[in-house]
Short mmCIF file of N, CA and C in Angstrom, two decimals:
data_model
loop_
_atom_site.label_atom_id
_atom_site.label_comp_id
_atom_site.label_asym_id
_atom_site.label_seq_id
_atom_site.Cartn_x
_atom_site.Cartn_y
_atom_site.Cartn_z
N MET A 180 32.91 -26.70 12.22
CA MET A 180 31.65 -25.94 12.08
C MET A 180 30.62 -26.99 11.46
N ARG A 181 29.28 -26.11 12.08
CA ARG A 181 28.31 -26.99 11.67
C ARG A 181 27.16 -26.24 10.41
N PHE A 182 27.64 -26.92 9.22
CA PHE A 182 26.43 -25.91 8.34
C PHE A 182 24.87 -26.41 8.10
N VAL A 183 25.07 -27.71 8.37
CA VAL A 183 23.65 -27.99 8.06
C VAL A 183 23.00 -28.47 9.34
N GLN A 184 21.57 -27.72 9.46
CA GLN A 184 20.98 -28.16 10.73
C GLN A 184 20.32 -29.40 10.59
N ARG A 185 20.32 -30.27 11.25
CA ARG A 185 19.84 -31.49 11.31
C ARG A 185 18.08 -31.12 11.38
N LEU A 186 17.67 -31.90 10.39
CA LEU A 186 15.99 -31.74 10.03
C LEU A 186 15.53 -32.60 11.39
N GLU A 187 14.69 -32.02 12.14
CA GLU A 187 13.59 -32.86 13.06
C GLU A 187 12.43 -32.15 13.10
N LEU A 188 11.36 -33.22 13.38
CA LEU A 188 9.87 -32.87 12.72
C LEU A 188 9.30 -31.76 13.86
N GLU A 189 10.23 -31.37 15.08
CA GLU A 189 9.35 -30.37 15.90
C GLU A 189 10.01 -29.21 15.04
N ASN A 190 10.84 -29.31 14.18
CA ASN A 190 11.36 -27.95 13.78
C ASN A 190 10.80 -27.58 12.23
N ILE A 191 10.22 -28.59 11.89
CA ILE A 191 9.25 -28.71 10.40
C ILE A 191 7.62 -28.60 10.69
N ALA A 192 7.17 -29.42 11.68
CA ALA A 192 6.19 -29.18 11.84
C ALA A 192 5.14 -28.22 12.99
N THR A 193 5.56 -26.57 12.72
CA THR A 193 5.33 -25.71 13.59
C THR A 193 4.05 -25.50 13.07
N GLN A 194 3.42 -24.47 14.12
CA GLN A 194 1.94 -23.91 13.70
C GLN A 194 2.00 -22.89 12.74
N ALA A 195 3.46 -22.08 12.34
CA ALA A 195 3.54 -21.06 11.45
C ALA A 195 3.52 -21.63 10.13
N ASN A 196 4.22 -23.09 10.08
CA ASN A 196 4.43 -23.49 8.65
C ASN A 196 3.26 -24.03 8.17
N ALA A 197 2.34 -24.80 9.36
CA ALA A 197 1.05 -25.20 8.93
C ALA A 197 0.30 -24.13 8.34
N LEU A 198 0.16 -22.76 9.22
CA LEU A 198 -0.42 -21.77 8.81
C LEU A 198 -0.08 -21.53 7.43
N ALA A 199 1.09 -21.15 7.12
CA ALA A 199 1.47 -21.14 5.78
C ALA A 199 1.27 -21.79 4.46
N ALA A 200 1.35 -23.24 5.04
CA ALA A 200 0.83 -24.06 4.00
C ALA A 200 -0.65 -24.03 3.53
N THR A 201 -1.27 -23.86 4.72
CA THR A 201 -2.61 -23.63 4.24
C THR A 201 -2.99 -22.49 3.58
N LEU A 202 -2.49 -21.39 3.90
CA LEU A 202 -2.68 -20.25 3.11
C LEU A 202 -2.52 -20.52 1.67
N GLY A 203 -1.23 -21.05 1.48
CA GLY A 203 -0.93 -21.43 0.37
C GLY A 203 -1.79 -22.10 -0.67
N ALA A 204 -1.96 -23.23 -0.06
CA ALA A 204 -2.87 -24.03 -0.52
C ALA A 204 -4.52 -23.44 -1.00
N VAL A 205 -4.90 -22.45 -0.51
CA VAL A 205 -6.03 -21.98 -0.74
C VAL A 205 -5.93 -21.10 -1.59
N ILE A 206 -4.80 -20.03 -0.94
CA ILE A 206 -4.75 -18.57 -2.14
C ILE A 206 -3.95 -18.96 -3.31
N ALA A 207 -3.29 -19.91 -3.74
CA ALA A 207 -3.02 -20.21 -4.76
C ALA A 207 -3.93 -20.82 -6.09
N PRO A 208 -4.70 -21.55 -5.70
CA PRO A 208 -5.99 -21.68 -6.40
C PRO A 208 -6.80 -20.88 -7.03
N VAL A 209 -7.09 -19.72 -5.93
CA VAL A 209 -7.98 -18.95 -5.92
C VAL A 209 -7.29 -17.99 -6.98
N PHE A 210 -5.89 -17.62 -6.71
CA PHE A 210 -5.31 -16.55 -7.71
C PHE A 210 -5.39 -17.22 -9.13
N HIS A 211 -5.08 -18.51 -9.33
CA HIS A 211 -4.80 -18.86 -10.85
C HIS A 211 -6.30 -18.77 -11.20
N TYR A 212 -7.65 -19.40 -10.60
CA TYR A 212 -8.78 -19.06 -10.84
C TYR A 212 -9.28 -17.66 -11.52
N PHE A 213 -9.12 -16.66 -11.04
CA PHE A 213 -9.12 -15.29 -10.77
C PHE A 213 -8.42 -14.61 -12.16
N TYR A 214 -6.91 -15.17 -11.83
CA TYR A 214 -6.19 -14.49 -12.84
C TYR A 214 -5.87 -15.33 -14.08
N GLY A 215 -5.74 -16.65 -13.65
CA GLY A 215 -5.49 -17.49 -14.93
C GLY A 215 -3.84 -18.12 -14.51
N THR A 216 -3.62 -18.97 -15.21
CA THR A 216 -2.26 -19.75 -14.98
C THR A 216 -1.43 -18.85 -15.39
N GLY A 217 0.16 -18.80 -14.83
CA GLY A 217 1.39 -18.38 -15.58
C GLY A 217 1.03 -16.80 -15.77
N ARG A 218 -0.02 -16.18 -15.10
CA ARG A 218 0.31 -14.73 -15.06
C ARG A 218 0.43 -13.90 -13.95
N THR A 219 1.33 -14.67 -12.92
CA THR A 219 1.71 -13.85 -11.68
C THR A 219 2.78 -12.92 -12.17
N ASP A 220 3.64 -13.03 -13.11
CA ASP A 220 4.42 -11.82 -13.38
C ASP A 220 3.63 -10.53 -13.56
N ILE A 221 2.73 -10.35 -14.59
CA ILE A 221 2.56 -9.25 -14.94
C ILE A 221 1.37 -8.74 -13.84
N ILE A 222 0.78 -9.54 -13.07
CA ILE A 222 -0.31 -8.92 -11.58
C ILE A 222 1.03 -8.24 -10.72
N VAL A 223 2.27 -9.23 -10.57
CA VAL A 223 2.91 -8.44 -9.75
C VAL A 223 3.57 -7.22 -10.39
N VAL A 224 3.76 -7.20 -11.69
CA VAL A 224 4.09 -5.97 -12.39
C VAL A 224 2.81 -4.50 -11.91
N LEU A 225 1.65 -5.12 -12.10
CA LEU A 225 0.58 -3.92 -11.98
C LEU A 225 0.44 -3.76 -10.29
N LEU A 226 0.89 -4.68 -9.44
CA LEU A 226 0.95 -4.79 -7.87
C LEU A 226 2.12 -3.49 -7.71
N PHE A 227 3.03 -3.54 -8.34
CA PHE A 227 4.54 -2.79 -7.96
C PHE A 227 3.80 -1.60 -8.30
N CYS A 228 3.59 -1.26 -9.64
CA CYS A 228 3.16 0.15 -10.27
C CYS A 228 2.20 0.88 -9.23
N ILE A 229 1.14 0.00 -8.56
CA ILE A 229 0.31 0.61 -7.63
C ILE A 229 1.01 1.07 -6.38
N VAL A 230 1.67 0.29 -5.72
CA VAL A 230 2.40 0.62 -4.70
C VAL A 230 3.27 1.77 -4.78
N LEU A 231 4.19 1.91 -6.02
CA LEU A 231 4.86 3.08 -6.39
C LEU A 231 3.89 4.39 -6.69
N ASP A 232 2.76 4.03 -7.06
CA ASP A 232 1.81 5.05 -6.94
C ASP A 232 1.46 5.84 -5.79
N TRP A 233 0.92 4.72 -4.74
CA TRP A 233 0.68 5.30 -3.39
C TRP A 233 2.00 6.19 -2.85
N ILE A 234 2.99 5.46 -3.08
CA ILE A 234 4.34 6.04 -2.59
C ILE A 234 4.53 7.74 -2.92
N THR A 235 4.36 7.42 -4.08
CA THR A 235 4.53 8.66 -4.83
C THR A 235 3.63 9.72 -4.43
N GLY A 236 2.24 9.26 -4.77
CA GLY A 236 1.34 9.78 -4.65
C GLY A 236 1.32 10.77 -2.89
N ILE A 237 1.50 9.96 -2.27
CA ILE A 237 1.63 10.59 -0.76
C ILE A 237 2.64 11.70 -0.83
N GLN A 238 3.78 11.31 -1.33
CA GLN A 238 4.87 12.21 -1.24
C GLN A 238 4.60 13.69 -1.86
N ALA A 239 4.00 13.40 -2.96
CA ALA A 239 3.82 14.75 -3.86
C ALA A 239 2.62 15.41 -3.00
N ALA A 240 1.61 14.95 -2.43
CA ALA A 240 0.68 15.27 -1.53
C ALA A 240 1.32 16.10 -0.50
N LYS A 241 2.11 15.43 0.14
CA LYS A 241 2.75 16.11 1.41
C LYS A 241 3.73 17.31 0.85
N LYS A 242 4.56 16.96 0.26
CA LYS A 242 5.46 17.89 -0.32
C LYS A 242 5.16 19.19 -1.14
N LYS A 243 4.40 18.92 -2.32
CA LYS A 243 3.61 19.92 -2.97
C LYS A 243 2.40 20.67 -2.47
N ASP A 244 1.65 20.08 -2.24
CA ASP A 244 0.12 20.55 -1.62
C ASP A 244 -0.41 20.70 -0.54
N ASN A 245 0.61 19.80 0.46
CA ASN A 245 0.21 19.53 1.65
C ASN A 245 -1.38 19.35 2.02
N THR A 246 -1.79 18.70 1.30
CA THR A 246 -2.87 18.15 1.04
C THR A 246 -3.28 16.67 1.55
N TYR A 247 -2.35 16.17 2.06
CA TYR A 247 -2.48 14.50 2.36
C TYR A 247 -3.36 14.37 3.94
N SER A 248 -4.26 13.57 3.49
CA SER A 248 -4.59 13.00 4.88
C SER A 248 -5.01 11.45 4.91
N SER A 249 -5.16 11.01 6.04
CA SER A 249 -5.18 9.53 6.24
C SER A 249 -6.51 9.30 5.62
N GLU A 250 -7.41 10.17 6.02
CA GLU A 250 -9.22 9.99 5.46
C GLU A 250 -9.07 9.68 3.94
N TYR A 251 -8.07 10.84 3.26
CA TYR A 251 -8.09 10.35 1.84
C TYR A 251 -7.47 9.27 1.25
N GLY A 252 -6.53 8.85 2.20
CA GLY A 252 -5.40 7.87 1.89
C GLY A 252 -6.57 6.57 1.83
N LEU A 253 -7.13 6.41 3.05
CA LEU A 253 -8.25 5.34 3.11
C LEU A 253 -9.14 5.16 1.84
N SER A 254 -9.47 6.17 1.60
CA SER A 254 -10.65 6.16 0.52
C SER A 254 -10.02 5.91 -0.63
N ARG A 255 -8.76 5.54 -0.99
CA ARG A 255 -8.30 5.08 -2.14
C ARG A 255 -8.15 3.68 -2.09
N ILE A 256 -8.19 2.85 -1.02
CA ILE A 256 -8.23 1.51 -0.98
C ILE A 256 -9.53 0.85 -1.65
N PRO A 257 -10.60 1.52 -1.87
CA PRO A 257 -11.49 0.86 -2.51
C PRO A 257 -11.16 0.71 -4.12
N ARG A 258 -10.53 2.02 -4.50
CA ARG A 258 -10.15 2.24 -5.74
C ARG A 258 -9.30 1.14 -6.29
N THR A 259 -8.24 0.70 -5.29
CA THR A 259 -6.88 -0.03 -5.34
C THR A 259 -7.68 -1.58 -5.70
N LEU A 260 -8.42 -1.54 -4.72
CA LEU A 260 -9.01 -3.35 -4.86
C LEU A 260 -9.73 -3.48 -6.19
N PHE A 261 -10.23 -2.39 -6.63
CA PHE A 261 -11.33 -2.32 -8.01
C PHE A 261 -10.02 -2.45 -9.17
N LEU A 262 -8.96 -1.69 -8.82
CA LEU A 262 -7.95 -2.04 -9.75
C LEU A 262 -7.17 -3.45 -10.11
N LEU A 263 -7.20 -3.83 -8.70
CA LEU A 263 -6.85 -5.39 -9.20
C LEU A 263 -8.02 -6.28 -9.41
N ALA A 264 -8.90 -5.96 -9.10
CA ALA A 264 -10.33 -7.07 -9.79
C ALA A 264 -10.59 -6.52 -11.02
N LEU A 265 -10.06 -5.38 -11.78
CA LEU A 265 -10.38 -5.48 -13.38
C LEU A 265 -9.64 -6.78 -13.96
N PRO A 266 -8.53 -6.91 -13.98
CA PRO A 266 -7.85 -7.98 -14.74
C PRO A 266 -8.28 -9.62 -14.73
N ALA A 267 -9.11 -9.81 -13.15
CA ALA A 267 -9.65 -11.09 -12.90
C ALA A 267 -10.89 -10.82 -13.72
N LEU A 268 -11.63 -9.85 -13.81
CA LEU A 268 -13.07 -9.88 -14.59
C LEU A 268 -12.42 -10.04 -16.28
N GLY A 269 -11.11 -9.40 -16.51
CA GLY A 269 -10.94 -9.74 -18.05
C GLY A 269 -10.80 -11.27 -18.25
N ASN A 270 -10.21 -12.01 -17.32
CA ASN A 270 -9.82 -13.15 -17.40
C ASN A 270 -10.89 -14.04 -17.45
N LEU A 271 -11.83 -13.83 -16.47
CA LEU A 271 -13.04 -14.63 -16.61
C LEU A 271 -14.11 -14.38 -17.82
N LEU A 272 -13.95 -13.11 -18.32
CA LEU A 272 -14.61 -13.00 -19.39
C LEU A 272 -14.08 -13.81 -20.69
N ASP A 273 -12.64 -13.66 -20.76
CA ASP A 273 -11.93 -14.47 -21.53
C ASP A 273 -12.41 -15.92 -21.73
N ARG A 274 -12.46 -16.45 -20.46
CA ARG A 274 -12.62 -17.92 -20.22
C ARG A 274 -14.06 -18.19 -20.78
N VAL A 275 -15.06 -17.32 -20.62
CA VAL A 275 -16.45 -17.45 -21.14
C VAL A 275 -16.73 -17.27 -22.42
N MET A 276 -15.78 -16.43 -23.09
CA MET A 276 -15.81 -16.06 -24.49
C MET A 276 -14.66 -17.14 -25.08
N GLY A 277 -14.13 -17.90 -24.67
CA GLY A 277 -12.85 -18.79 -25.19
C GLY A 277 -11.98 -18.10 -25.98
N THR A 278 -11.43 -16.80 -25.27
CA THR A 278 -10.53 -15.97 -26.20
C THR A 278 -9.21 -16.26 -25.21
N PRO A 279 -8.16 -16.41 -26.05
CA PRO A 279 -6.96 -16.48 -25.26
C PRO A 279 -6.15 -15.34 -24.40
N GLY A 280 -6.97 -14.56 -23.57
CA GLY A 280 -6.50 -13.79 -22.81
C GLY A 280 -6.35 -12.19 -23.58
N PHE A 281 -7.20 -12.11 -24.51
CA PHE A 281 -7.46 -10.68 -25.19
C PHE A 281 -7.79 -9.78 -23.88
N LEU A 282 -8.74 -9.87 -23.28
CA LEU A 282 -9.30 -8.87 -22.42
C LEU A 282 -8.45 -8.65 -21.17
N PHE A 283 -7.90 -9.91 -20.61
CA PHE A 283 -7.15 -9.93 -19.51
C PHE A 283 -5.90 -9.04 -19.80
N TYR A 284 -5.25 -9.19 -20.88
CA TYR A 284 -3.92 -8.68 -21.04
C TYR A 284 -4.26 -7.04 -21.60
N GLY A 285 -5.26 -6.74 -22.21
CA GLY A 285 -5.76 -5.63 -22.77
C GLY A 285 -6.13 -4.85 -21.56
N VAL A 286 -6.85 -5.17 -20.43
CA VAL A 286 -7.15 -4.45 -19.31
C VAL A 286 -5.73 -4.30 -18.43
N THR A 287 -5.23 -5.47 -18.40
CA THR A 287 -3.93 -5.43 -17.25
C THR A 287 -2.84 -4.35 -17.88
N PHE A 288 -2.51 -4.26 -19.52
CA PHE A 288 -1.87 -3.62 -19.84
C PHE A 288 -2.04 -2.15 -19.84
N GLY A 289 -3.52 -1.88 -19.96
CA GLY A 289 -3.74 -0.52 -19.92
C GLY A 289 -3.85 -0.02 -18.45
N LEU A 290 -4.08 -0.76 -17.36
CA LEU A 290 -4.09 -0.39 -16.05
C LEU A 290 -2.47 0.10 -15.74
N ILE A 291 -1.53 -0.86 -16.26
CA ILE A 291 -0.16 -0.48 -16.13
C ILE A 291 0.10 0.84 -16.68
N TYR A 292 -0.24 1.21 -18.04
CA TYR A 292 0.10 2.40 -18.38
C TYR A 292 -0.76 3.32 -17.62
N HIS A 293 -1.64 3.50 -17.37
CA HIS A 293 -2.48 4.57 -16.54
C HIS A 293 -1.75 4.74 -15.21
N THR A 294 -1.33 3.43 -14.52
CA THR A 294 -0.91 3.70 -13.41
C THR A 294 0.52 4.47 -13.23
N TRP A 295 1.43 3.95 -14.36
CA TRP A 295 2.84 4.36 -14.44
C TRP A 295 2.73 6.01 -15.07
N ASN A 296 1.93 6.31 -15.53
CA ASN A 296 1.36 7.89 -16.21
C ASN A 296 1.13 8.63 -14.50
N SER A 297 0.26 7.93 -13.65
CA SER A 297 -0.01 8.25 -12.42
C SER A 297 1.11 8.44 -11.58
N LEU A 298 1.95 7.62 -11.32
CA LEU A 298 3.08 7.50 -10.68
C LEU A 298 4.32 8.53 -10.86
N THR A 299 4.37 8.58 -12.34
CA THR A 299 5.12 9.14 -13.16
C THR A 299 4.98 10.89 -12.54
N ALA A 300 3.45 11.34 -12.91
CA ALA A 300 3.26 12.59 -12.55
C ALA A 300 3.49 13.17 -10.97
N ASN A 301 3.13 11.90 -10.16
CA ASN A 301 3.61 11.92 -8.93
C ASN A 301 4.83 12.42 -8.40
N ALA A 302 5.49 11.43 -9.17
CA ALA A 302 6.88 11.45 -8.73
C ALA A 302 7.60 12.96 -9.21
N THR A 303 6.97 13.40 -10.30
CA THR A 303 7.34 14.86 -10.57
C THR A 303 6.80 15.78 -9.82
N ARG A 304 5.69 15.73 -9.40
CA ARG A 304 5.30 16.88 -8.70
C ARG A 304 5.85 16.84 -7.23
N ALA A 305 6.66 15.51 -6.69
CA ALA A 305 6.87 15.30 -5.57
C ALA A 305 8.57 16.04 -5.68
N GLY A 306 8.94 16.49 -6.86
CA GLY A 306 10.32 16.88 -7.02
C GLY A 306 11.25 15.84 -7.24
N TRP A 307 11.00 14.60 -7.58
CA TRP A 307 11.90 13.62 -7.74
C TRP A 307 12.62 13.71 -8.99
N PRO A 308 13.77 12.98 -9.21
CA PRO A 308 14.25 12.80 -10.62
C PRO A 308 13.35 12.20 -11.73
N VAL A 309 12.91 13.13 -12.75
CA VAL A 309 12.17 12.60 -13.86
C VAL A 309 12.92 13.02 -15.04
N PRO A 310 13.10 11.88 -16.02
CA PRO A 310 13.87 12.87 -17.48
C PRO A 310 12.63 13.77 -17.71
N LYS A 311 13.23 15.16 -18.37
CA LYS A 311 12.13 15.85 -18.99
C LYS A 311 11.06 15.35 -19.96
N ALA A 312 11.74 14.61 -20.64
CA ALA A 312 10.85 14.04 -21.85
C ALA A 312 10.11 12.96 -21.49
N VAL A 313 10.18 12.24 -20.38
CA VAL A 313 9.05 11.55 -19.51
C VAL A 313 8.25 12.41 -18.84
N ALA A 314 8.62 13.45 -18.31
CA ALA A 314 7.65 14.69 -17.49
C ALA A 314 6.60 15.32 -18.75
N LYS A 315 7.39 15.30 -19.79
CA LYS A 315 6.58 16.15 -21.08
C LYS A 315 5.20 14.71 -21.27
N LEU A 316 5.57 13.88 -21.30
CA LEU A 316 4.60 12.91 -21.89
C LEU A 316 3.43 12.52 -20.70
N VAL A 317 3.68 12.95 -19.29
CA VAL A 317 2.47 13.10 -18.40
C VAL A 317 2.30 14.44 -18.15
N GLU A 318 2.57 15.52 -18.85
CA GLU A 318 1.93 16.58 -18.44
C GLU A 318 0.41 17.22 -18.25
N SER A 319 -0.46 16.44 -19.12
CA SER A 319 -1.98 16.70 -18.82
C SER A 319 -2.21 15.77 -17.23
N GLU A 320 -1.33 14.86 -16.81
CA GLU A 320 -1.83 14.39 -15.89
C GLU A 320 -1.10 14.85 -14.73
N ILE A 321 -0.08 15.54 -15.00
CA ILE A 321 0.32 16.60 -13.85
C ILE A 321 -0.79 17.74 -13.70
N ARG A 322 -1.06 18.09 -14.52
CA ARG A 322 -1.83 19.39 -14.67
C ARG A 322 -3.36 19.01 -13.89
N ALA A 323 -3.85 17.83 -14.09
CA ALA A 323 -4.83 17.26 -13.53
C ALA A 323 -4.96 17.25 -12.23
N LYS A 324 -3.75 16.63 -11.58
CA LYS A 324 -3.12 16.32 -10.24
C LYS A 324 -3.33 17.66 -9.19
N THR A 325 -2.64 18.61 -10.00
CA THR A 325 -2.27 20.03 -9.61
C THR A 325 -3.68 20.46 -9.54
N GLU A 326 -4.44 20.46 -10.20
CA GLU A 326 -6.10 21.05 -10.10
C GLU A 326 -6.72 20.51 -8.89
N ARG A 327 -6.70 18.78 -9.00
CA ARG A 327 -7.57 18.33 -7.89
C ARG A 327 -7.13 18.60 -6.71
N ALA A 328 -5.78 18.62 -6.49
CA ALA A 328 -5.50 19.26 -5.27
C ALA A 328 -5.70 20.47 -4.65
N MET A 329 -5.55 21.73 -5.64
CA MET A 329 -6.29 22.91 -5.06
C MET A 329 -7.70 22.88 -5.11
N ARG A 330 -8.30 22.27 -5.60
CA ARG A 330 -9.79 21.92 -5.25
C ARG A 330 -9.90 21.48 -3.88
N GLN A 331 -9.18 20.41 -3.59
CA GLN A 331 -9.17 19.69 -2.33
C GLN A 331 -8.87 20.90 -1.29
N LYS A 332 -7.88 21.65 -1.38
CA LYS A 332 -7.60 22.37 -0.50
C LYS A 332 -8.40 23.55 -0.39
N GLU A 333 -9.21 23.91 -1.30
CA GLU A 333 -10.13 24.87 -1.43
C GLU A 333 -11.48 24.45 -0.50
N GLY A 334 -11.44 23.11 -0.71
CA GLY A 334 -12.62 22.56 0.26
C GLY A 334 -12.47 22.39 1.72
N LYS A 335 -11.55 22.46 2.02
CA LYS A 335 -11.01 22.27 3.63
C LYS A 335 -11.44 23.48 4.66
#
């Protein structure tokens, strides 16, 4: 059996590898400039929470209210981009003021908490299993989402 493939230049120097290397060489420094060095994990947590919020929000709208439309979903993209830009702004302000990440971490953890509330409320509204104690913590968020869905239904 042959376990190791022979490395040949034509297998390494492909257009796909060149594109990936170029993107990495451009994106990594830009990411570190805007978010700071060593902060990838917390941004991944925020991004993961945002993705879960989208998933649970779509399910809650479809199952509970039957109010989801692609137009509404597309209108949430600028909001998501704004949520991802706020930690970058916090980092830039920290650099200008010479603070060691106070604004970056404050904004980022605040957004994670807010998004966690939203995704938990969405999961509860979608009928997914959420511990009762957790659902009670986000009761006001559930109520606000239900009222917003009712207003959206009436507007149609």
